[in-house]
Coordinates of C-alpha atoms and ligand atoms in Angstrom, one line a residue:
M1 CA -25.5 10.9 10.2
A2 CA -25.1 8.6 7.3
A3 CA -26.7 5.2 7.6
G4 CA -26.2 2.1 5.4
P5 CA -23.4 -0.4 5.3
I6 CA -19.9 0.3 6.6
I7 CA -17.2 -1.3 4.5
G8 CA -13.7 -2.4 5.4
I9 CA -10.8 -1.3 3.2
D10 CA -7.2 -2.4 3.0
L11 CA -5.7 0.6 1.2
G12 CA -2.3 -1.0 0.2
T13 CA 0.8 0.3 -1.4
T14 CA 0.6 -2.1 -4.3
N15 CA -2.9 -3.6 -4.0
S16 CA -6.1 -2.7 -2.3
V17 CA -9.1 -4.8 -1.2
V18 CA -12.7 -4.0 0.0
A19 CA -14.7 -6.3 2.2
F20 CA -17.9 -6.4 4.2
A21 CA -19.0 -8.3 7.3
D22 CA -22.6 -9.3 8.3
E23 CA -24.2 -12.1 10.2
R24 CA -22.6 -14.5 7.7
G25 CA -19.1 -13.3 8.5
P26 CA -16.6 -11.2 6.5
R27 CA -16.2 -11.5 2.7
V28 CA -14.4 -9.8 0.0
L29 CA -16.5 -7.7 -2.4
G30 CA -16.1 -7.5 -6.1
A31 CA -14.1 -10.7 -6.3
D32 CA -14.2 -12.5 -9.6
D33 CA -12.3 -15.4 -11.1
V34 CA -9.9 -13.2 -12.9
T35 CA -8.8 -10.7 -10.3
G36 CA -9.8 -12.4 -7.0
G37 CA -11.0 -9.1 -5.5
V38 CA -7.6 -7.4 -5.5
V39 CA -7.4 -3.9 -7.0
P40 CA -3.9 -2.8 -7.9
S41 CA -3.3 0.6 -6.3
F42 CA -2.5 2.2 -9.7
A43 CA -4.1 5.2 -11.3
R44 CA -3.4 6.6 -14.7
F45 CA -4.0 10.3 -15.3
G46 CA -4.4 12.2 -18.6
P47 CA -2.1 15.1 -19.6
S48 CA -4.3 17.7 -17.8
G49 CA -4.7 15.6 -14.7
E50 CA -8.0 13.9 -15.4
I51 CA -8.3 10.3 -14.3
E52 CA -8.1 7.8 -17.2
A53 CA -7.8 4.4 -15.6
I54 CA -7.8 2.7 -12.1
G55 CA -6.6 -0.7 -10.9
H56 CA -5.9 -3.5 -13.3
A57 CA -6.5 -1.3 -16.3
A58 CA -4.0 1.3 -15.1
K59 CA -1.4 -1.3 -14.0
S60 CA -1.5 -3.3 -17.2
S61 CA -0.6 -0.3 -19.2
A62 CA 1.9 1.1 -16.7
V63 CA 4.8 0.4 -19.0
E64 CA 3.4 2.3 -22.0
F65 CA 2.2 5.3 -19.8
A66 CA 5.0 5.1 -17.3
D67 CA 5.2 8.9 -16.7
R68 CA 1.5 9.3 -15.9
T69 CA 0.6 6.0 -14.2
I70 CA 1.0 6.7 -10.5
H71 CA 1.5 3.9 -8.0
S72 CA 2.9 3.6 -4.4
A73 CA 1.0 6.8 -3.5
K74 CA 0.7 5.4 0.0
R75 CA 4.4 5.9 0.6
M76 CA 4.0 9.6 -0.1
M77 CA 0.8 10.3 1.8
G78 CA 1.3 12.9 4.6
R79 CA 5.0 13.0 4.0
S80 CA 7.5 15.7 3.0
M81 CA 9.7 15.8 -0.1
R82 CA 12.7 15.1 2.2
D83 CA 10.9 12.0 3.7
V84 CA 10.2 10.5 0.3
A85 CA 13.5 11.3 -1.4
P86 CA 14.9 7.8 -1.1
D87 CA 11.9 6.4 -3.0
L88 CA 12.2 8.7 -6.0
E89 CA 14.9 7.0 -8.0
T90 CA 12.9 3.9 -8.6
L91 CA 9.8 5.7 -9.8
A92 CA 9.1 6.3 -13.5
F93 CA 6.9 9.3 -12.9
S94 CA 8.0 12.6 -11.5
V95 CA 7.5 13.9 -8.0
E96 CA 7.8 17.6 -7.1
E97 CA 7.5 19.7 -4.1
G98 CA 4.0 21.2 -3.6
A99 CA 2.6 23.6 -1.0
H100 CA 3.7 23.1 2.6
D101 CA 6.6 21.0 1.6
T102 CA 4.4 18.1 0.4
A103 CA 5.2 15.6 -2.3
R104 CA 3.1 15.9 -5.4
F105 CA 3.0 14.0 -8.7
R106 CA 3.6 15.9 -11.8
V107 CA 1.4 14.8 -14.8
G108 CA 1.5 17.2 -17.7
E109 CA 0.3 20.5 -16.4
A110 CA -1.2 19.0 -13.3
L111 CA 0.2 18.6 -9.8
I112 CA -1.6 15.8 -8.1
S113 CA -1.5 15.0 -4.3
P114 CA -1.0 11.4 -3.1
Q115 CA -4.3 11.8 -1.3
E116 CA -6.1 12.4 -4.6
V117 CA -4.5 9.3 -6.1
S118 CA -5.5 7.2 -3.1
A119 CA -9.0 8.7 -3.4
Q120 CA -9.3 7.4 -7.0
I121 CA -8.5 3.9 -5.7
L122 CA -11.1 4.3 -2.9
V123 CA -13.7 5.5 -5.5
E124 CA -13.1 2.3 -7.4
L125 CA -13.4 0.1 -4.2
R126 CA -16.5 2.0 -3.2
R127 CA -18.0 1.4 -6.7
R128 CA -17.3 -2.3 -6.4
A129 CA -18.9 -2.4 -2.9
E130 CA -22.0 -0.6 -4.1
Q131 CA -22.3 -2.9 -7.0
A132 CA -21.9 -6.0 -4.8
L133 CA -24.2 -4.8 -2.0
G134 CA -26.8 -3.2 -4.2
E135 CA -27.0 0.0 -2.2
A136 CA -25.1 3.3 -1.6
V137 CA -22.0 3.1 0.6
E138 CA -20.9 6.2 2.5
R139 CA -18.9 4.9 5.4
A140 CA -15.7 2.9 5.7
V141 CA -13.1 1.6 8.0
I142 CA -9.6 2.0 6.5
T143 CA -6.5 0.2 7.6
V144 CA -3.0 1.8 8.0
P145 CA 0.4 0.4 9.0
A146 CA 0.8 0.5 12.8
Y147 CA 3.8 2.8 12.4
F148 CA 1.9 5.5 10.5
D149 CA 2.2 8.8 12.2
D150 CA -0.5 11.4 12.7
A151 CA 0.1 13.2 9.4
Q152 CA -0.1 9.9 7.5
R153 CA -3.3 8.9 9.3
Q154 CA -4.9 12.3 8.6
A155 CA -3.9 12.0 5.0
T156 CA -5.7 8.6 4.8
R157 CA -8.8 10.2 6.2
D158 CA -8.6 13.0 3.7
A159 CA -8.3 10.5 0.9
G160 CA -11.5 8.9 2.2
R161 CA -13.3 12.2 2.3
L162 CA -12.2 13.0 -1.3
A163 CA -13.8 9.7 -2.3
G164 CA -17.0 10.7 -0.7
L165 CA -16.5 8.3 2.3
D166 CA -16.9 9.1 5.9
V167 CA -13.9 7.3 7.5
V168 CA -15.5 6.1 10.7
R169 CA -12.4 4.5 12.0
I170 CA -8.7 4.1 11.1
V171 CA -7.4 0.7 12.3
N172 CA -3.9 -0.7 12.3
E173 CA -3.3 -3.4 9.7
P174 CA -1.9 -6.0 12.2
T175 CA -4.9 -5.5 14.4
A176 CA -7.2 -6.1 11.4
A177 CA -5.3 -9.3 10.6
A178 CA -5.9 -10.6 14.1
L179 CA -9.6 -9.7 13.9
A180 CA -9.9 -11.5 10.5
Y181 CA -9.0 -14.8 12.3
G182 CA -11.7 -14.0 14.9
I183 CA -8.8 -14.0 17.4
G184 CA -9.8 -13.2 20.9
V185 CA -13.4 -14.2 20.7
R186 CA -14.2 -15.1 24.4
A187 CA -10.5 -15.2 25.2
A188 CA -10.0 -16.4 28.7
E189 CA -6.5 -15.1 29.2
E190 CA -4.0 -12.6 27.8
Q191 CA -2.4 -13.5 24.5
R192 CA 0.5 -12.1 22.6
I193 CA 0.1 -12.2 18.9
V194 CA 2.7 -11.6 16.2
V195 CA 1.6 -10.4 12.8
F196 CA 4.2 -11.2 10.2
D197 CA 3.5 -9.2 7.0
L198 CA 5.8 -9.9 4.1
G199 CA 4.6 -8.5 0.7
G200 CA 6.2 -7.7 -2.6
G201 CA 8.3 -4.7 -1.5
T202 CA 8.0 -4.2 2.3
F203 CA 8.1 -6.2 5.5
D204 CA 6.3 -5.3 8.8
V205 CA 6.2 -7.2 12.0
S206 CA 3.9 -6.2 14.9
I207 CA 3.4 -7.6 18.3
L208 CA -0.1 -7.2 19.7
L209 CA -1.4 -7.8 23.2
L210 CA -4.9 -9.2 23.4
S211 CA -6.6 -8.8 26.9
P212 CA -9.8 -10.6 27.8
G213 CA -12.8 -8.3 28.2
E214 CA -13.2 -6.9 31.7
N215 CA -16.1 -4.5 31.0
A216 CA -19.8 -5.3 31.2
A217 CA -20.0 -6.1 27.5
G218 CA -17.1 -8.6 27.8
A219 CA -15.2 -6.6 25.2
E220 CA -11.6 -7.3 24.4
F221 CA -8.6 -5.1 24.0
F222 CA -6.0 -5.2 21.3
E223 CA -2.9 -3.2 22.1
V224 CA 0.1 -2.7 19.8
L225 CA 3.2 -3.5 21.9
S226 CA 5.8 -2.9 19.2
T227 CA 6.3 -2.7 15.5
A228 CA 9.4 -3.2 13.3
G229 CA 10.1 -3.8 9.7
D230 CA 12.0 -2.9 6.6
T231 CA 10.5 -0.8 3.8
R232 CA 12.8 -2.4 1.3
L233 CA 12.4 -6.1 1.9
G234 CA 9.9 -8.3 0.0
G235 CA 9.3 -10.8 -2.7
D236 CA 10.7 -8.5 -5.3
D237 CA 14.2 -9.1 -3.9
V238 CA 13.8 -12.9 -4.3
D239 CA 12.8 -12.3 -8.0
R240 CA 16.0 -10.3 -8.4
L241 CA 18.1 -13.0 -6.8
I242 CA 16.7 -15.6 -9.3
M243 CA 17.2 -13.3 -12.2
R244 CA 20.9 -12.8 -11.2
L245 CA 21.4 -16.6 -10.9
L246 CA 19.9 -17.2 -14.3
I247 CA 21.9 -14.5 -16.0
D248 CA 25.1 -15.8 -14.4
E249 CA 24.5 -19.3 -15.4
M250 CA 23.6 -18.3 -18.9
S251 CA 26.9 -16.3 -19.0
G252 CA 28.7 -19.5 -18.0
Q253 CA 27.0 -21.7 -20.4
F254 CA 27.3 -19.4 -23.4
G255 CA 30.8 -18.2 -22.6
T256 CA 29.9 -14.5 -22.5
Q257 CA 29.7 -12.2 -19.6
L258 CA 26.0 -11.0 -19.5
E259 CA 24.9 -8.3 -17.1
L260 CA 21.3 -7.7 -15.8
S261 CA 21.8 -4.0 -16.0
S262 CA 22.7 -4.1 -19.7
L263 CA 19.6 -6.1 -20.8
A264 CA 17.0 -4.2 -22.8
S265 CA 14.1 -3.2 -20.5
E266 CA 11.7 -5.6 -22.3
A267 CA 14.1 -8.5 -22.0
R268 CA 14.6 -7.7 -18.3
Q269 CA 10.9 -7.5 -17.8
A270 CA 10.5 -10.9 -19.5
L271 CA 13.3 -12.4 -17.4
R272 CA 11.6 -11.0 -14.3
T273 CA 8.3 -12.6 -15.3
F274 CA 10.0 -16.0 -15.7
S275 CA 11.8 -15.7 -12.4
E276 CA 8.7 -14.7 -10.4
A277 CA 6.7 -17.5 -12.0
A278 CA 9.4 -20.0 -11.0
K279 CA 9.4 -18.7 -7.5
V280 CA 5.6 -18.9 -7.2
R281 CA 5.6 -22.5 -8.6
L282 CA 8.2 -23.5 -6.0
S283 CA 5.7 -22.7 -3.3
E284 CA 3.7 -25.7 -4.6
D285 CA 6.2 -27.9 -6.4
A286 CA 9.7 -29.2 -5.5
E287 CA 11.0 -28.2 -8.9
A288 CA 10.3 -25.5 -11.5
P289 CA 11.7 -25.9 -15.0
V290 CA 13.1 -22.8 -16.6
R291 CA 13.7 -23.0 -20.4
I292 CA 14.8 -20.0 -22.5
D293 CA 15.3 -20.8 -26.1
L294 CA 17.4 -18.2 -27.8
G295 CA 16.3 -19.4 -31.2
D296 CA 19.8 -19.7 -32.6
G297 CA 20.4 -23.3 -31.5
R298 CA 21.2 -22.1 -28.0
V299 CA 18.9 -23.2 -25.3
F300 CA 19.2 -22.4 -21.6
E301 CA 17.6 -25.1 -19.5
R302 CA 17.6 -25.4 -15.8
A303 CA 15.4 -27.1 -13.2
L304 CA 15.2 -24.7 -10.3
T305 CA 14.6 -26.7 -7.1
R306 CA 13.2 -25.6 -3.8
A307 CA 16.6 -26.3 -2.3
D308 CA 18.2 -23.8 -4.9
L309 CA 15.6 -21.2 -3.9
E310 CA 16.2 -21.8 -0.2
S311 CA 19.9 -21.3 -0.5
L312 CA 19.4 -18.1 -2.6
A313 CA 16.8 -16.7 -0.2
N314 CA 18.5 -17.6 3.1
D315 CA 20.0 -14.2 3.8
W316 CA 16.8 -12.5 2.7
I317 CA 14.7 -14.4 5.2
E318 CA 17.3 -13.9 7.9
Q319 CA 16.9 -10.1 7.5
A320 CA 13.2 -10.5 8.2
M321 CA 13.9 -12.6 11.3
R322 CA 16.3 -9.9 12.6
C323 CA 13.4 -7.5 12.5
C324 CA 11.4 -10.0 14.6
D325 CA 14.2 -9.9 17.2
R326 CA 14.0 -6.2 17.3
A327 CA 10.2 -6.2 17.7
L328 CA 10.5 -8.7 20.5
A329 CA 13.2 -6.6 22.3
D330 CA 11.1 -3.5 21.9
A331 CA 8.1 -5.2 23.5
K332 CA 10.4 -6.7 26.2
L333 CA 9.3 -10.2 25.3
G334 CA 11.0 -13.5 24.3
V335 CA 9.8 -16.0 21.7
K336 CA 8.4 -18.1 24.5
D337 CA 5.9 -15.3 25.3
I338 CA 4.3 -15.5 21.8
D339 CA 1.0 -17.4 21.6
R340 CA 0.2 -17.0 17.9
V341 CA 1.7 -15.9 14.7
I342 CA -0.4 -14.6 11.8
M343 CA 0.8 -14.5 8.2
V344 CA -0.1 -11.6 5.9
G345 CA 1.2 -10.7 2.4
G346 CA 1.9 -12.7 -0.7
S347 CA 5.4 -13.8 0.2
T348 CA 4.3 -15.7 3.3
R349 CA 3.1 -18.4 0.8
M350 CA 6.7 -19.4 0.4
P351 CA 7.5 -22.6 2.4
I352 CA 10.9 -21.2 3.4
V353 CA 9.2 -18.3 5.0
R354 CA 6.7 -20.4 6.9
D355 CA 9.4 -22.8 8.0
R356 CA 11.7 -20.1 9.4
V357 CA 8.8 -18.4 11.2
R358 CA 7.7 -21.7 12.7
A359 CA 11.2 -22.5 13.8
F360 CA 11.8 -19.0 15.2
F361 CA 8.6 -18.7 17.3
G362 CA 8.1 -22.3 18.0
V363 CA 4.4 -22.2 17.0
E364 CA 2.5 -23.1 13.9
P365 CA 1.8 -19.9 11.9
Y366 CA -1.8 -19.1 11.0
T367 CA -2.1 -19.4 7.2
A368 CA -5.7 -20.5 6.6
L369 CA -6.9 -17.2 5.2
D370 CA -5.6 -15.8 1.9
P371 CA -2.7 -13.6 3.0
D372 CA -3.6 -10.9 0.4
L373 CA -7.1 -10.6 1.8
V374 CA -6.7 -10.9 5.6
V375 CA -6.3 -7.2 6.3
A376 CA -9.4 -6.2 4.4
L377 CA -11.5 -9.0 6.0
G378 CA -10.4 -7.8 9.4
A379 CA -11.3 -4.2 8.5
A380 CA -14.7 -5.4 7.6
V381 CA -15.0 -7.1 11.0
Q382 CA -14.0 -3.9 12.6
A383 CA -16.6 -2.1 10.5
S384 CA -19.3 -4.4 11.8
I385 CA -18.1 -3.7 15.4
V386 CA -18.3 0.1 14.8
G387 CA -21.7 -0.4 13.1
G388 CA -23.0 -2.1 16.2
L389 CA -23.4 -5.5 14.6
D390 CA -20.7 -7.0 16.7
R391 CA -20.5 -5.6 20.2
S392 CA -18.2 -8.3 21.5
R393 CA -15.0 -6.6 20.6
L394 CA -13.7 -3.2 21.4
L395 CA -10.5 -1.9 19.8
L396 CA -7.8 0.1 21.5
D397 CA -4.7 1.2 19.8
V398 CA -1.7 3.0 21.0
I399 CA 0.1 6.1 19.9
P400 CA 3.0 5.0 17.8
L401 CA 5.3 8.0 18.4
S402 CA 5.3 10.6 21.2
L403 CA 3.7 14.0 20.6
G404 CA 5.0 17.3 21.8
V405 CA 5.6 21.0 21.2
E406 CA 8.7 23.0 20.5
T407 CA 10.1 25.0 23.4
Q408 CA 13.0 27.3 23.9
G409 CA 16.2 26.4 22.1
A410 CA 14.5 24.2 19.5
A411 CA 13.9 21.4 22.1
V412 CA 10.8 19.3 22.2
A413 CA 8.5 19.0 25.3
K414 CA 6.6 15.7 25.1
M415 CA 3.0 16.0 26.0
I416 CA 1.7 12.5 25.1
M417 CA 4.1 9.6 25.4
R418 CA 4.6 6.8 22.9
N419 CA 2.6 3.7 23.5
Q420 CA -0.1 5.5 25.5
M421 CA -3.5 4.1 24.6
T422 CA -5.9 6.1 22.5
P423 CA -8.1 8.1 23.1
A424 CA -5.5 10.1 25.0
R425 CA -5.6 13.7 26.4
A426 CA -3.0 16.0 27.8
T427 CA -3.0 19.7 28.7
E428 CA -0.1 22.0 29.3
M429 CA 0.3 25.7 30.2
F430 CA 2.3 28.1 28.1
T431 CA 3.0 31.8 28.4
T432 CA 4.7 34.6 26.5
S433 CA 8.4 35.5 26.6
V434 CA 8.2 39.1 25.4
D435 CA 6.2 42.1 26.9
G436 CA 3.1 43.0 24.9
Q437 CA 3.3 39.8 22.8
T438 CA -0.1 39.4 21.1
S439 CA 0.4 36.0 19.4
I440 CA 1.9 32.7 20.2
K441 CA 3.2 30.1 17.8
L442 CA 2.9 26.5 18.7
H443 CA 4.9 24.0 16.7
V444 CA 3.6 20.4 17.1
L445 CA 6.1 17.6 16.7
Q446 CA 6.1 13.8 16.7
G447 CA 9.0 11.6 17.6
E448 CA 11.2 10.2 20.3
R449 CA 14.2 12.5 20.0
E450 CA 14.8 15.6 22.1
M451 CA 15.5 18.2 19.4
V452 CA 13.1 19.7 16.9
E453 CA 15.4 18.8 14.0
D454 CA 15.3 15.1 14.8
C455 CA 11.5 14.9 15.2
R456 CA 8.8 15.1 12.6
S457 CA 7.0 18.4 12.2
L458 CA 3.2 17.9 12.2
G459 CA 2.2 21.5 11.9
E460 CA 2.2 25.0 13.4
F461 CA -0.6 26.6 15.3
H462 CA -0.9 30.3 15.8
L463 CA -2.9 31.8 18.6
S464 CA -3.3 35.4 17.8
G465 CA -5.3 38.4 19.0
L466 CA -4.1 38.1 22.7
P467 CA -4.5 41.4 24.7
P468 CA -1.0 42.9 25.2
M469 CA 0.3 41.8 28.6
P470 CA 3.7 41.7 30.3
A471 CA 5.8 38.7 29.5
G472 CA 4.9 35.6 31.5
V473 CA 1.5 36.8 32.5
P474 CA -0.7 35.2 29.9
Q475 CA -1.8 31.7 30.8
L476 CA -2.3 29.7 27.7
E477 CA -3.8 26.3 28.1
V478 CA -3.1 23.9 25.3
E479 CA -4.9 20.6 25.0
F480 CA -3.8 17.7 22.9
L481 CA -6.5 15.1 22.2
V482 CA -5.8 12.0 20.2
D483 CA -9.1 10.4 19.3
A484 CA -9.9 6.7 18.8
N485 CA -8.6 6.9 15.3
G486 CA -5.2 8.0 16.5
V487 CA -5.9 11.4 14.9
L488 CA -4.6 14.5 16.8
N489 CA -6.7 17.5 17.6
V490 CA -5.2 20.6 19.3
S491 CA -7.0 23.4 20.9
A492 CA -5.9 26.3 23.1
F493 CA -7.4 29.0 25.2
E494 CA -5.9 31.9 27.2
R495 CA -7.2 31.9 30.8
R496 CA -6.8 35.5 31.8
S497 CA -8.6 37.0 28.8
G498 CA -10.8 34.0 28.4
K499 CA -9.9 34.1 24.8
R500 CA -10.5 30.8 23.0
A501 CA -8.5 31.3 19.8
A502 CA -9.6 30.2 16.5
L503 CA -6.6 28.1 15.8
Q504 CA -5.1 28.4 12.4
V505 CA -3.9 25.0 11.3
A506 CA -1.0 25.0 8.9
P507 CA -0.1 21.4 8.3
S508 CA 3.5 20.9 7.3
H509 CA 3.0 17.8 5.2
G510 CA -0.7 17.5 4.9
L511 CA -3.4 19.3 2.9
S512 CA -4.8 22.5 4.2
R513 CA -8.5 22.5 5.1
E514 CA -9.3 24.7 2.1
E515 CA -7.5 22.3 -0.2
V516 CA -9.4 19.3 1.1
E517 CA -12.6 21.2 0.7
R518 CA -11.8 22.3 -2.8
M519 CA -10.8 18.8 -3.8
E520 CA -13.9 17.4 -2.1
E521 CA -16.1 19.6 -4.1
E522 CA -14.2 18.7 -7.3
S523 CA -14.5 15.0 -6.5
F524 CA -18.2 15.3 -5.9
A525 CA -18.6 16.9 -9.2
H526 CA -16.9 13.9 -10.8
A527 CA -18.0 11.2 -8.5
R528 CA -21.1 10.4 -10.4
D529 CA -19.1 9.6 -13.5
D530 CA -20.2 6.4 -15.0
M531 CA -17.4 4.2 -13.8
Q532 CA -18.5 1.2 -15.8
R533 CA -18.2 3.1 -19.0
H534 CA -14.9 4.5 -17.8
R535 CA -13.7 1.0 -17.3
I536 CA -14.6 -0.2 -20.7
V537 CA -13.0 2.9 -22.3
D538 CA -9.8 2.0 -20.4
L539 CA -9.9 -1.6 -21.4
V540 CA -10.3 -0.6 -25.1
T541 CA -7.4 1.9 -24.9
N542 CA -5.2 -0.6 -23.2
S543 CA -6.2 -3.4 -25.6
R544 CA -5.4 -1.1 -28.6
L545 CA -1.9 -0.6 -27.2
D546 CA -1.5 -4.3 -26.5
I547 CA -2.4 -5.0 -30.1
K548 CA -0.1 -2.3 -31.4
W549 CA 2.8 -3.5 -29.3
T550 CA 2.3 -7.1 -30.2
R551 CA 2.2 -6.3 -33.9
E552 CA 5.5 -4.4 -33.6
Q553 CA 7.1 -7.3 -31.9
L554 CA 5.6 -9.7 -34.5
N555 CA 7.1 -7.5 -37.3
R556 CA 10.5 -7.6 -35.6
V557 CA 10.8 -11.3 -34.6
G558 CA 7.7 -13.0 -36.1
G559 CA 9.8 -14.6 -38.8
K560 CA 11.6 -16.6 -36.1
L561 CA 8.4 -18.0 -34.7
A562 CA 6.9 -21.4 -35.6
S563 CA 3.7 -21.1 -37.6
D564 CA 1.4 -22.5 -35.0
V565 CA 2.8 -20.0 -32.4
R566 CA 2.1 -17.2 -34.9
T567 CA -1.4 -18.5 -35.5
A568 CA -2.1 -18.6 -31.8
I569 CA -1.0 -15.0 -31.5
E570 CA -3.1 -13.9 -34.5
D571 CA -6.1 -15.7 -32.9
S572 CA -5.8 -13.9 -29.6
L573 CA -5.2 -10.6 -31.3
G574 CA -8.3 -11.2 -33.4
A575 CA -10.4 -12.0 -30.3
L576 CA -9.2 -8.8 -28.6
Q577 CA -9.9 -6.8 -31.8
K578 CA -13.5 -8.2 -31.9
L579 CA -14.1 -7.0 -28.4
I580 CA -12.8 -3.5 -29.2
E581 CA -15.2 -3.3 -32.2
Q582 CA -18.1 -4.5 -30.0
A583 CA -17.3 -1.9 -27.4
D584 CA -17.0 0.8 -30.1
T585 CA -20.5 0.0 -31.3
D586 CA -22.2 -0.5 -27.9
W587 CA -20.0 -0.3 -24.8
S588 CA -22.8 -1.4 -22.5
S589 CA -22.9 -4.8 -24.2
V590 CA -19.3 -5.7 -23.3
D591 CA -18.3 -7.6 -20.2
P592 CA -15.0 -6.3 -18.7
G593 CA -14.2 -9.9 -17.7
G594 CA -14.1 -10.8 -21.4
F595 CA -11.3 -8.3 -21.9
Q596 CA -9.3 -9.7 -19.0
Q597 CA -9.6 -13.2 -20.4
A598 CA -8.6 -12.1 -23.9
K599 CA -5.6 -10.3 -22.5
E600 CA -4.6 -13.4 -20.6
A601 CA -4.9 -15.5 -23.7
L602 CA -2.7 -13.0 -25.5
D603 CA -0.1 -13.1 -22.7
R604 CA 0.0 -16.9 -22.9
S605 CA 0.4 -16.9 -26.7
T606 CA 3.3 -14.4 -26.7
I607 CA 5.6 -16.2 -24.2
R608 CA 7.8 -17.6 -27.1
M609 CA 8.0 -14.1 -28.6
H610 CA 9.3 -12.7 -25.3
E611 CA 11.9 -15.4 -25.2
I612 CA 13.1 -14.4 -28.6
S613 CA 13.2 -10.7 -27.4
I614 CA 15.5 -11.8 -24.6
A615 CA 17.6 -13.7 -27.0
E616 CA 17.9 -10.7 -29.4
S617 CA 18.8 -8.4 -26.5
L618 CA 21.5 -10.9 -25.4
R619 CA 22.9 -11.1 -28.8
A620 CA 23.0 -7.4 -29.2
D621 CA 24.8 -7.3 -25.9
E622 CA 27.4 -9.9 -27.0
E623 CA 28.1 -8.1 -30.2
K624 CA 28.9 -4.9 -28.4
Ligands
AMP1 P1 1.7 -8.5 -1.7 O1 2.5 -7.2 -1.7 O2 1.2 -8.9 -0.3 O3 0.6 -8.5 -2.7 O4 2.7 -9.7 -2.1 C1 3.2 -9.8 -3.4 C2 4.4 -10.7 -3.4 O5 4.1 -12.0 -3.0 C3 5.1 -10.7 -4.7 O6 6.5 -10.7 -4.6 C4 4.7 -12.1 -5.2 O7 5.7 -12.7 -6.1 C5 4.6 -12.9 -3.9 N1 3.8 -14.1 -4.0 C6 2.5 -14.1 -4.3 N2 2.0 -15.4 -4.4 C7 3.1 -16.2 -4.1 C8 3.4 -17.6 -4.0 N3 2.4 -18.5 -4.2 N4 4.6 -18.0 -3.7 C9 5.6 -17.1 -3.5 N5 5.5 -15.8 -3.6 C10 4.2 -15.3 -3.9

């Protein structure tokens, strides 16, 4: 068995984080001043499917390489094409159907599975961890949303394997958030905890029950009582509301009807940047000035106040609170039963969110830890429990959806019920319906509905090679076992013949065992790539593009810029160019942080140029 440290990983839809806990407590690994330890869950692939860039390097060039920069892979993991169909229209890359009805990303000639994309993110996190800890890392605890079903959990494990990590435990994100706060240490009585997770694009609320330890070790039990949420509710919506407000007011002021949808994509992106910046500023200040100078004597100026934002975002936050109502109803609890509320996700920094949550639950929400890091910190705490460092806490999770098998007439017989604690085991007897039948097919499903078509298919199992017997005589015992990770194992044996069948697993939406093994081999062959060199190469490529793009913009609108602004842009371009030349001569002498800083300086110096881009786009719109 592998030894060495066990790391905790928050493998997020938009951002991922790695952390580690020891006697000193949990801490984020690989954090620096520029990135704060957050790795965007973005991976850029080359035309033949080879990895080109991961994390920040991939995200910052996502506009230029939109068709081969993959993000949001987590939404597709362990899911079928039908499941992911609603997500597809907003994605700039193409998703196709692969084997077993899985969703795959098409990049040039290559079809890439979501697990492979996630594995690339995990490789980067593992690299950071190894660099920070100074030793090899082979084991990890990875978090998943509480509502993830078996196929999605299994896909997460597969991604870990592909990254060369033994995933020793899968833990629910809200449980990890509670652990990060050290909640429950020597708890004297039961507590009900709400985890309110509002990010950029999604909202999840979970209610956990913490029971004080009753076993010899004084361990505690976390149980997920209910989860609710909205996969299309997040901070991005608020950005859009602000963008609409600004565009409407500009229309009013300039006497032309402007539409968000008709803005050129650069102008829209620039407006989005201004809107998000104003929103973030309003979390600290009462007022955020917005000034967009169209350069033709027309200036749009507006002080956005916190009150403006609150009236804009009122319906938005109400939508989140309705999910809280649902979660409470599902858990058969009232607000008065809630002892603590934990805030997770960047949007919980907004005062309006904190105020509404406080008013709704009647308790002061926990906000001391960085909401972007809470889950990874908790995963690290869990890792230390698994590793034996911390024996004071034991985790128990529940099965989020019932598990069953298909029976006559496409109905579903439930074997393990929803909300049962893991590990859980159930056995059931089956027989044949036709004389001389030598094989039996078992279709495993997950869901609360009664009919096969309304449940989620997890896979089909074939027990073959039975001796021919009259119908109804064979006694086939099937066992379902959900282990501590919430992962399902199915086994079967025929009692009369004593035949223990080698079950052939044909996952409906996952990867086949052969595929995982093949990918694993491939990933080992590449895992030793020199990631640092890779990173520098990415940074150089991206910087070249930044320079090219900025020069094109300068050629177009540079004449309209004040000379000191142009000089500042030239200076930052020069600094970036110098780093590129240094890397070309000797890549090992370059500090990646230097590139990030030079890129930030470039971003700052080009704000005015973006404004002019917006203005040009608006003018073009007006002339139409
Ligand atoms: P997450 O998905 O958890 O990384 O959250 C990202 C979202 O949080 C984005 O919509 C950000 O604009 C938002 N966000 C981050 N920091 C702040 C802040 N200080 N105030 C308001 N929103 C923020």
